[in-house]
Amino acid sequence: MEKEASVKNGVFRMIVAVISILINVLLFIWFFFWLNKTLWWVSAIMSLISFFVVLGIYSMHRTPSIKLPWIMLILAFPVAGIVFYLIVGMNRSTKTMRNRYKKIDEVLLPLLPDNADVQKKLAEKNRHVAGITHYLKKYSGYPVYNNTDIIYYDDAAKGLEAQKEDLKKATEFIFMEYHAIEDAESWRGIQNILEEKVKEGVEVRVFYDDMGSIGFITTDFVKRLNAKGIKAKVFNPFVPGLNLFLNNRDHRKITVIDGKVGFTGGYNIANEYFHLSEPFGFWKDTGVRLEGDAVRSLTVTFLEMWNAVKDSDIDDVVFDKYLKKYNYTSREHGYVLPYADSPMDNEQVGEEVYMSIAEMAHDYAWYITPYLIITDEMAHTLSLAAKRGVDVRIITPGIPDKKIVYSLTRSYYNALARNGVRIFEYTPGFCHAKMSISDDFVATCGTINMDYRSLYLHFENGCLYADCDAVKQTKEDFERIFEVSNEVTDYYASGRGAFLRFSQLILRLAAPLM
């Protein structure tokens, strides 16, 4: 009954907020439309504004896949298009947030090591992968590490159990940041541990996205955690009104324990991720556990969000107690690079990493994603790699969680399949994992879907790892997934599957606006 109440509470709150936002938008559109029809000079001004707005969009340093839908919308519906673009497309209200993130990053990112010696060693071993890590250090601020052990989990349930065991060992602090938390069995098992840790004097912080959790928890969830001594914050509360920052969500999944052990991957803390409920067949998700020097980057990523989210909050002043140096000697000598992506800058880190994996591949580049809604640039990069003779494969779900998005995902198959990219659909259920792997040397695992929202609008994080056992384990998991997946390449490269339905064409056009 509590579960049903939570869902009803969240859904009702979301409906009220959505209706409120729509009313605001429609009032803006009606007002400008009325002016446009009533006063001839307003119509002339709107036409002039439309021309300059379209010209401005065209000149932006952004992918045409995002610019074109806005241009077509404004040309077709000048009044509604401009109003919608001013509200959503320009997203100027994030200026305050951009300044907050810039300010905190200027403090936190310099606290990460340079690790130029590790970068040099990697370059000597594989200059192509070193090129990706060089890019990540220069444009996202995150360095590559040695002296870190990484464990790969081919199932979220395994990751959760390992996580709980490490949480029990915490002595100083626990940081948890998730897009979605469900107040049910999976979370309660963790919360029981967190409450015990608080009693032992461990500092515990929990951070979650309101939109991601809106159907899972009630609005007093934060208060209940705080009452237990667990410091909790919610990212970007979903409330009635024109909150233009609402388009940017926290999609990260991070756990940090004492700065020594860290977890990340595709799974949230909700029952469906751990097979406690299966609304979409078998839920395939993955994760990684880090121990050693690279955990420092996960700690910084959490602290960034915790301190930047709200101007009225009391921010951390000293970070030293969370970024101590620990004596640790890794069993392996591979390379690990946890990284973060933010919509507050003009760098699409997640997209660049995925494309770089394909660009540097000699033998194969494999991907798995729950949603496939990509830019022309990424489609071209994947296609060109396949044309070069690289075995490029993409796995998507066989059972969708969102039918509209599923139809949109399939609309991208033909452009890839006809150029040699192999497409597989995971038949046991829904695959929520977000991974890539190439040439038995490098792999990524994290939160970044191959869709516009993850690549351009959300706060995301990932982990690149190379020359270690986890890469081998990741490949073995990919091979098991292929065995239970249905290859649909030929169907979508030719025949009926090669033709886009009218509804898919409309969805494709609206994809960057969704």
Coordinates of C-alpha atoms in Angstrom, one line a residue:
M1 CA 0.0 0.0 0.0
E2 CA 2.9 2.3 0.8
K3 CA 4.3 1.6 -2.7
E4 CA 1.1 2.3 -4.4
A5 CA 0.7 5.6 -2.4
S6 CA 4.3 6.6 -3.4
V7 CA 3.6 6.0 -7.1
K8 CA 0.2 7.8 -7.0
N9 CA 1.8 10.7 -5.1
G10 CA 4.6 11.0 -7.6
V11 CA 2.5 10.6 -10.7
F12 CA -0.1 13.2 -9.4
R13 CA 2.7 15.7 -8.6
M14 CA 4.2 15.1 -12.1
I15 CA 0.8 15.6 -13.8
V16 CA 0.1 18.8 -11.9
A17 CA 3.5 20.2 -12.7
V18 CA 3.3 19.2 -16.4
I19 CA -0.2 20.8 -16.7
S20 CA 1.2 24.0 -15.0
I21 CA 4.1 24.2 -17.4
L22 CA 1.9 23.6 -20.4
I23 CA -0.5 26.3 -19.3
N24 CA 2.4 28.7 -18.9
V25 CA 3.8 27.9 -22.4
L26 CA 0.3 28.1 -24.0
L27 CA -0.4 31.5 -22.4
F28 CA 2.9 32.8 -23.8
I29 CA 2.1 31.4 -27.3
W30 CA -1.5 32.8 -27.1
F31 CA -0.3 36.2 -26.0
F32 CA 2.2 36.6 -28.8
F33 CA -0.2 35.0 -31.4
W34 CA -2.8 37.6 -30.3
L35 CA -0.4 40.4 -30.7
N36 CA 0.7 39.0 -34.1
K37 CA -2.8 39.0 -35.4
T38 CA -4.0 42.2 -33.8
L39 CA -1.1 44.6 -34.6
W40 CA 0.4 44.5 -38.1
W41 CA 3.7 45.9 -36.9
V42 CA 4.0 43.0 -34.4
S43 CA 3.6 40.6 -37.2
A44 CA 6.4 42.3 -39.1
I45 CA 8.6 42.3 -36.1
M46 CA 7.9 38.6 -35.4
S47 CA 8.9 37.8 -39.0
L48 CA 12.1 39.7 -38.6
I49 CA 12.8 38.0 -35.3
S50 CA 12.1 34.7 -36.9
F51 CA 14.7 35.4 -39.6
F52 CA 17.4 36.4 -37.2
V53 CA 16.7 33.5 -34.8
V54 CA 16.9 31.0 -37.6
L55 CA 20.1 32.7 -38.8
G56 CA 21.5 32.5 -35.2
I57 CA 20.6 28.9 -34.8
Y58 CA 22.2 28.1 -38.2
S59 CA 25.4 29.8 -37.2
M60 CA 25.7 27.9 -33.9
H61 CA 28.5 25.4 -33.3
R62 CA 26.1 22.6 -32.8
T63 CA 25.3 19.4 -34.7
P64 CA 22.8 19.9 -37.6
S65 CA 20.8 17.1 -36.1
I66 CA 19.8 19.5 -33.3
K67 CA 19.7 22.8 -35.3
L68 CA 17.5 21.6 -38.2
P69 CA 14.3 20.7 -36.1
W70 CA 14.4 24.1 -34.4
I71 CA 14.8 25.9 -37.8
M72 CA 11.9 23.9 -39.3
L73 CA 9.7 24.5 -36.3
I74 CA 10.2 28.2 -36.4
L75 CA 9.7 28.5 -40.2
A76 CA 6.5 26.4 -40.0
F77 CA 5.1 28.1 -36.9
P78 CA 6.9 31.4 -36.3
V79 CA 5.1 32.5 -33.2
A80 CA 4.9 29.2 -31.4
G81 CA 8.3 28.2 -32.6
I82 CA 10.1 31.3 -31.3
V83 CA 8.3 31.1 -28.0
F84 CA 9.1 27.4 -27.6
Y85 CA 12.7 28.1 -28.6
L86 CA 13.1 31.0 -26.2
I87 CA 11.7 28.8 -23.3
V88 CA 13.4 25.5 -24.1
G89 CA 15.9 25.8 -26.9
M90 CA 18.0 28.7 -25.6
N91 CA 17.8 27.5 -22.0
R92 CA 19.1 30.8 -20.8
S93 CA 17.9 30.2 -17.2
T94 CA 20.8 27.8 -16.8
K95 CA 23.2 30.8 -16.8
T96 CA 23.1 30.9 -13.0
M97 CA 23.6 27.1 -12.8
R98 CA 26.5 27.3 -15.3
N99 CA 28.2 29.8 -13.1
R100 CA 27.8 27.6 -10.0
Y101 CA 29.2 24.6 -11.8
K102 CA 32.1 26.6 -13.2
K103 CA 32.8 28.0 -9.8
I104 CA 32.9 24.6 -8.0
D105 CA 34.8 22.9 -10.8
E106 CA 37.5 25.6 -10.6
V107 CA 38.0 24.4 -7.0
L108 CA 37.5 20.7 -7.3
L109 CA 39.1 19.7 -10.7
P110 CA 42.6 21.0 -9.7
L111 CA 42.5 18.7 -6.8
L112 CA 42.8 15.7 -9.2
P113 CA 46.3 14.6 -10.1
D114 CA 47.8 15.3 -13.4
N115 CA 49.2 11.7 -13.8
A116 CA 51.3 12.7 -16.9
D117 CA 53.5 9.7 -16.2
V118 CA 50.5 7.3 -16.4
Q119 CA 49.4 9.0 -19.6
K120 CA 52.8 8.6 -21.1
K121 CA 52.9 4.9 -20.2
L122 CA 49.6 4.3 -21.9
A123 CA 50.7 6.2 -25.0
E124 CA 53.6 3.9 -25.3
K125 CA 51.3 0.9 -25.1
N126 CA 48.4 2.1 -27.2
R127 CA 48.5 5.6 -28.6
H128 CA 44.9 5.4 -29.9
V129 CA 43.4 4.8 -26.4
A130 CA 45.9 7.4 -25.0
G131 CA 44.4 9.9 -27.4
I132 CA 41.0 9.3 -25.8
T133 CA 42.4 9.7 -22.3
H134 CA 44.3 12.9 -23.4
Y135 CA 41.0 14.3 -24.6
L136 CA 39.2 13.5 -21.4
K137 CA 41.9 15.1 -19.3
K138 CA 42.0 18.2 -21.4
Y139 CA 38.3 18.8 -21.9
S140 CA 36.7 17.2 -18.9
G141 CA 39.5 17.5 -16.3
Y142 CA 39.6 13.8 -15.4
P143 CA 43.0 12.0 -15.6
V144 CA 43.8 8.4 -16.3
Y145 CA 45.1 6.2 -13.4
N146 CA 47.1 3.2 -12.7
N147 CA 47.1 1.6 -9.2
T148 CA 43.4 0.8 -9.4
D149 CA 41.7 -2.5 -9.4
I150 CA 38.4 -2.8 -11.3
I151 CA 35.7 -5.5 -11.1
Y152 CA 33.1 -5.9 -13.7
Y153 CA 29.6 -7.1 -12.8
D154 CA 27.5 -8.6 -15.6
D155 CA 24.3 -8.2 -13.6
A156 CA 23.1 -5.4 -11.4
A157 CA 22.1 -7.7 -8.6
K158 CA 25.8 -8.8 -8.2
G159 CA 26.9 -5.2 -8.1
L160 CA 24.3 -4.4 -5.4
E161 CA 25.4 -7.2 -3.2
A162 CA 29.0 -6.2 -3.5
Q163 CA 28.0 -2.6 -2.8
K164 CA 26.2 -3.6 0.4
E165 CA 29.2 -5.5 1.7
D166 CA 31.5 -2.6 1.1
L167 CA 29.0 -0.2 2.7
K168 CA 29.2 -2.2 5.9
K169 CA 33.0 -1.6 6.0
A170 CA 32.7 2.2 5.8
T171 CA 34.5 4.1 8.6
E172 CA 34.6 7.7 7.5
F173 CA 32.0 8.6 4.8
I174 CA 29.5 7.3 2.2
F175 CA 28.4 9.2 -0.8
M176 CA 25.5 7.9 -3.0
E177 CA 24.2 9.7 -6.1
Y178 CA 21.4 8.1 -8.2
H179 CA 19.0 9.2 -10.9
A180 CA 16.3 7.0 -9.4
I181 CA 15.7 5.6 -5.9
E182 CA 12.7 3.5 -5.1
D183 CA 11.6 3.2 -1.5
A184 CA 11.3 -0.5 -1.7
E185 CA 13.2 -3.7 -0.9
S186 CA 16.4 -2.9 -2.8
W187 CA 16.7 0.6 -1.2
R188 CA 15.6 -0.5 2.3
G189 CA 18.4 -3.0 2.4
I190 CA 20.9 -0.2 1.8
Q191 CA 19.1 2.3 4.1
N192 CA 19.4 -0.2 7.0
I193 CA 23.1 -0.3 6.5
L194 CA 23.3 3.5 6.2
E195 CA 21.4 4.0 9.4
E196 CA 23.8 1.7 11.3
K197 CA 26.8 3.5 9.8
V198 CA 25.4 6.9 10.9
K199 CA 25.2 5.5 14.5
E200 CA 28.8 4.6 14.2
G201 CA 29.7 8.1 13.3
V202 CA 30.1 7.7 9.6
E203 CA 29.0 10.7 7.5
V204 CA 26.4 9.6 5.0
R205 CA 25.1 11.7 2.0
V206 CA 22.4 10.7 -0.5
F207 CA 21.6 12.6 -3.6
Y208 CA 18.9 11.8 -6.2
D209 CA 17.1 13.2 -9.1
D210 CA 13.5 14.2 -8.5
M211 CA 12.2 13.4 -12.0
G212 CA 14.0 10.1 -12.0
S213 CA 12.5 9.1 -8.7
I214 CA 9.1 10.8 -9.0
G215 CA 7.1 7.6 -9.4
F216 CA 9.1 5.7 -6.7
I217 CA 9.0 7.9 -3.6
T218 CA 7.0 10.4 -1.7
T219 CA 7.9 14.1 -1.3
D220 CA 8.9 13.6 2.3
F221 CA 11.6 11.0 1.5
V222 CA 14.4 13.6 2.1
K223 CA 12.9 14.6 5.4
R224 CA 12.7 11.0 6.5
L225 CA 16.4 10.4 5.6
N226 CA 17.5 13.5 7.3
A227 CA 15.6 12.5 10.5
K228 CA 17.7 9.3 10.5
G229 CA 20.9 11.3 10.3
I230 CA 21.4 10.7 6.6
K231 CA 22.2 14.0 4.8
A232 CA 19.9 14.0 1.7
K233 CA 19.4 16.3 -1.2
V234 CA 17.1 16.2 -4.2
F235 CA 18.3 17.5 -7.6
N236 CA 16.1 20.0 -9.5
P237 CA 12.7 19.4 -7.8
F238 CA 9.8 18.9 -10.3
V239 CA 7.3 21.6 -9.3
P240 CA 4.6 23.6 -11.1
G241 CA 5.9 26.6 -13.0
L242 CA 8.3 27.4 -15.8
N243 CA 11.5 25.9 -14.4
L244 CA 13.6 26.0 -17.6
F245 CA 16.4 24.1 -15.9
L246 CA 14.0 21.2 -15.7
N247 CA 15.3 19.9 -19.0
N248 CA 18.6 19.0 -17.4
R249 CA 18.5 16.0 -15.1
D250 CA 21.0 14.2 -12.9
H251 CA 21.4 10.8 -14.6
R252 CA 24.6 9.8 -12.7
K253 CA 25.0 6.6 -10.6
I254 CA 27.8 6.8 -8.1
T255 CA 28.6 5.3 -4.7
V256 CA 31.9 6.2 -2.9
I257 CA 33.0 4.6 0.3
D258 CA 35.7 6.4 2.4
G259 CA 37.3 7.6 -0.9
K260 CA 38.8 4.0 -1.2
V261 CA 36.1 2.1 -3.1
G262 CA 33.7 3.3 -5.7
F263 CA 30.8 1.9 -7.8
T264 CA 29.2 3.1 -11.0
G265 CA 27.3 1.6 -13.9
G266 CA 23.9 1.6 -15.5
Y267 CA 21.7 0.6 -12.5
N268 CA 19.6 2.8 -10.2
I269 CA 18.5 1.7 -6.7
A270 CA 15.0 0.3 -7.7
N271 CA 13.6 -3.2 -7.6
E272 CA 13.3 -3.7 -11.4
Y273 CA 17.1 -3.4 -11.8
F274 CA 17.7 -6.3 -9.5
H275 CA 14.9 -8.7 -10.7
L276 CA 12.8 -8.1 -7.7
S277 CA 10.1 -7.0 -10.2
E278 CA 10.3 -7.7 -14.0
P279 CA 7.8 -5.4 -15.9
F280 CA 9.9 -5.7 -19.1
G281 CA 11.2 -9.2 -19.0
F282 CA 14.7 -9.9 -17.8
W283 CA 16.4 -6.6 -17.0
K284 CA 20.0 -6.5 -18.2
D285 CA 22.3 -4.1 -16.4
T286 CA 25.9 -3.8 -15.5
G287 CA 28.3 -2.0 -13.3
V288 CA 31.9 -1.8 -12.1
R289 CA 33.7 -1.6 -8.7
L290 CA 36.8 0.5 -8.4
E291 CA 39.4 0.3 -5.6
G292 CA 42.5 2.5 -5.5
D293 CA 43.6 5.8 -6.8
A294 CA 40.9 6.3 -9.5
V295 CA 38.2 6.5 -6.8
R296 CA 39.3 10.1 -6.2
S297 CA 37.6 11.1 -9.5
L298 CA 34.3 9.6 -8.5
T299 CA 34.5 11.5 -5.2
V300 CA 35.1 14.8 -7.0
T301 CA 32.2 14.0 -9.4
F302 CA 29.9 13.5 -6.4
L303 CA 31.1 16.6 -4.6
E304 CA 30.6 18.7 -7.7
M305 CA 26.9 17.9 -7.9
W306 CA 26.4 18.1 -4.1
N307 CA 27.8 21.6 -3.9
A308 CA 26.5 23.1 -7.2
V309 CA 22.9 22.1 -7.0
K310 CA 21.4 24.9 -4.9
D311 CA 22.6 28.4 -4.2
S312 CA 20.9 28.5 -0.8
D313 CA 22.6 25.3 0.5
I314 CA 25.6 25.4 2.7
D315 CA 28.5 24.2 0.5
D316 CA 31.6 22.4 1.6
V317 CA 34.5 24.6 2.3
V318 CA 37.2 22.1 2.9
F319 CA 37.5 19.0 0.7
D320 CA 40.7 17.5 2.1
K321 CA 39.0 15.0 4.4
Y322 CA 37.2 13.4 1.4
L323 CA 40.3 13.4 -0.8
K324 CA 42.9 11.8 1.4
K325 CA 45.7 9.8 -0.1
Y326 CA 45.6 6.1 0.9
N327 CA 48.3 3.5 0.8
Y328 CA 47.0 1.0 -1.8
T329 CA 48.8 -1.3 -4.1
S330 CA 46.7 -2.7 -7.0
R331 CA 46.9 -6.3 -8.1
E332 CA 46.6 -5.3 -11.8
H333 CA 48.5 -2.7 -13.8
G334 CA 45.8 -1.6 -16.2
Y335 CA 44.4 1.9 -16.8
V336 CA 41.2 3.3 -15.3
L337 CA 39.6 6.7 -16.0
P338 CA 36.3 7.6 -14.4
Y339 CA 34.9 10.7 -16.1
A340 CA 31.8 13.0 -16.0
D341 CA 29.8 14.8 -18.6
S342 CA 27.8 18.0 -17.9
P343 CA 25.3 20.0 -20.0
M344 CA 26.7 23.1 -18.4
D345 CA 29.6 23.3 -20.9
N346 CA 29.8 23.0 -24.6
E347 CA 31.6 19.7 -24.7
Q348 CA 29.7 16.5 -25.5
V349 CA 32.1 14.2 -23.6
G350 CA 30.0 11.1 -23.7
E351 CA 29.4 11.3 -27.4
E352 CA 33.0 12.0 -28.2
V353 CA 34.2 9.0 -26.2
Y354 CA 31.7 6.7 -28.0
M355 CA 32.8 8.0 -31.4
S356 CA 36.5 7.8 -30.6
I357 CA 36.0 4.1 -29.7
A358 CA 34.8 3.5 -33.2
E359 CA 37.3 5.8 -34.9
M360 CA 40.3 4.0 -33.2
A361 CA 39.0 0.5 -33.6
H362 CA 41.0 -1.9 -35.9
D363 CA 39.1 -5.2 -35.4
Y364 CA 35.8 -4.5 -33.6
A365 CA 33.7 -1.9 -31.7
W366 CA 30.7 -3.2 -29.9
Y367 CA 28.0 -1.1 -28.1
I368 CA 25.0 -1.8 -25.9
T369 CA 22.4 0.9 -25.2
P370 CA 18.7 1.0 -24.1
Y371 CA 18.0 3.9 -26.6
L372 CA 19.5 4.6 -30.0
I373 CA 18.8 8.2 -30.9
I374 CA 22.0 9.6 -32.4
T375 CA 23.3 12.5 -34.3
D376 CA 24.3 12.4 -38.0
E377 CA 27.9 12.7 -36.9
M378 CA 27.8 9.6 -34.7
A379 CA 25.9 7.6 -37.4
H380 CA 28.6 8.6 -39.9
T381 CA 31.4 7.7 -37.5
L382 CA 29.9 4.2 -36.8
S383 CA 29.1 3.7 -40.5
L384 CA 32.6 4.7 -41.6
A385 CA 34.2 2.3 -39.1
A386 CA 32.1 -0.5 -40.5
K387 CA 33.1 0.5 -44.1
R388 CA 36.7 0.3 -43.0
G389 CA 36.2 -3.4 -42.1
V390 CA 35.7 -2.9 -38.4
D391 CA 33.1 -5.3 -36.9
V392 CA 30.7 -2.6 -35.5
R393 CA 27.7 -4.0 -33.5
I394 CA 25.0 -2.3 -31.5
I395 CA 22.7 -4.1 -29.1
T396 CA 19.3 -2.6 -28.2
P397 CA 16.3 -4.0 -26.2
G398 CA 14.0 -6.6 -27.5
I399 CA 11.3 -5.5 -25.1
P400 CA 10.8 -1.8 -24.7
D401 CA 10.2 0.2 -21.6
K402 CA 8.9 3.2 -23.6
K403 CA 7.1 2.2 -26.9
I404 CA 7.5 5.7 -28.5
V405 CA 11.2 5.8 -27.8
Y406 CA 11.5 2.1 -29.0
S407 CA 9.9 3.1 -32.3
L408 CA 12.3 6.0 -32.6
T409 CA 15.3 3.8 -31.8
R410 CA 14.3 1.4 -34.6
S411 CA 14.1 4.3 -37.0
Y412 CA 17.9 4.7 -36.8
Y413 CA 18.6 1.1 -37.8
N414 CA 18.4 1.4 -41.6
A415 CA 21.0 4.3 -41.9
L416 CA 23.4 2.1 -39.9
A417 CA 22.6 -1.3 -41.2
R418 CA 22.9 -0.4 -44.9
N419 CA 26.4 0.7 -44.2
G420 CA 27.5 -2.5 -42.5
V421 CA 26.8 -1.8 -38.8
R422 CA 25.2 -4.9 -37.3
I423 CA 22.1 -4.4 -35.2
F424 CA 21.0 -6.9 -32.4
E425 CA 17.9 -6.9 -30.2
Y426 CA 18.2 -8.4 -26.7
T427 CA 15.4 -11.0 -26.7
P428 CA 15.1 -11.9 -22.9
G429 CA 13.9 -8.4 -22.0
F430 CA 15.1 -4.9 -21.6
C431 CA 18.8 -4.1 -21.7
H432 CA 19.6 -0.9 -19.7
A433 CA 23.4 -1.3 -19.8
K434 CA 25.4 1.4 -21.4
M435 CA 28.8 0.1 -22.6
S436 CA 31.3 -0.1 -25.4
I437 CA 34.3 -2.3 -26.0
S438 CA 37.0 -2.4 -28.7
D439 CA 39.9 -4.6 -29.8
D440 CA 40.2 -6.6 -26.5
F441 CA 42.0 -3.6 -25.0
V442 CA 39.5 -0.8 -23.9
A443 CA 35.9 -0.7 -22.7
T444 CA 33.5 1.7 -21.1
C445 CA 30.7 1.3 -18.6
G446 CA 28.5 4.0 -17.1
T447 CA 25.3 5.9 -17.3
I448 CA 25.5 7.4 -20.8
N449 CA 22.8 6.2 -23.3
M450 CA 23.3 6.7 -27.0
D451 CA 20.5 9.3 -27.2
Y452 CA 20.2 13.0 -27.3
R453 CA 19.2 13.4 -23.6
S454 CA 22.2 11.6 -22.3
L455 CA 24.6 13.0 -24.8
Y456 CA 23.4 16.6 -24.7
L457 CA 21.1 17.4 -21.8
H458 CA 21.8 15.2 -18.7
F459 CA 24.5 15.1 -16.1
E460 CA 26.2 11.8 -16.8
N461 CA 29.3 9.8 -15.8
G462 CA 31.2 6.8 -17.1
C463 CA 34.3 4.8 -16.6
L464 CA 36.9 3.9 -19.3
Y465 CA 39.2 1.0 -18.5
A466 CA 42.0 -0.6 -20.5
D467 CA 44.5 -3.4 -20.5
C468 CA 42.9 -5.2 -17.5
D469 CA 40.9 -8.3 -16.8
A470 CA 37.7 -6.3 -16.6
V471 CA 38.0 -5.7 -20.4
K472 CA 38.1 -9.5 -21.0
Q473 CA 35.1 -10.0 -18.7
T474 CA 33.2 -7.3 -20.5
K475 CA 33.9 -8.9 -23.9
E476 CA 32.7 -12.3 -22.5
D477 CA 29.5 -10.7 -21.4
F478 CA 29.0 -9.1 -24.8
E479 CA 29.4 -12.5 -26.4
R480 CA 26.8 -14.0 -24.1
I481 CA 24.4 -11.2 -24.9
F482 CA 24.8 -11.8 -28.6
E483 CA 23.9 -15.5 -28.1
V484 CA 20.5 -14.5 -26.7
S485 CA 19.9 -11.6 -29.1
N486 CA 18.2 -11.5 -32.5
E487 CA 20.2 -9.9 -35.3
V488 CA 18.0 -7.7 -37.4
T489 CA 20.6 -6.2 -39.7
D490 CA 19.4 -7.7 -42.9
Y491 CA 15.7 -6.9 -42.2
Y492 CA 16.5 -3.2 -41.6
A493 CA 19.1 -2.9 -44.4
S494 CA 16.6 -4.0 -47.0
G495 CA 12.9 -5.0 -47.3
R496 CA 10.1 -3.6 -45.3
G497 CA 12.3 -2.7 -42.3
A498 CA 14.3 -0.3 -44.5
F499 CA 11.3 2.1 -44.9
L500 CA 10.5 4.7 -42.2
R501 CA 6.8 5.0 -41.4
F502 CA 5.3 8.6 -41.3
S503 CA 5.1 8.4 -37.5
Q504 CA 8.8 7.6 -37.3
L505 CA 9.7 10.5 -39.6
I506 CA 7.8 12.9 -37.3
L507 CA 9.5 11.3 -34.2
R508 CA 12.9 11.6 -35.9
L509 CA 12.3 15.3 -36.5
A510 CA 11.2 15.9 -32.9
A511 CA 13.9 13.7 -31.3
P512 CA 16.2 16.6 -30.3
L513 CA 13.2 18.5 -28.9
M514 CA 12.0 15.6 -26.8

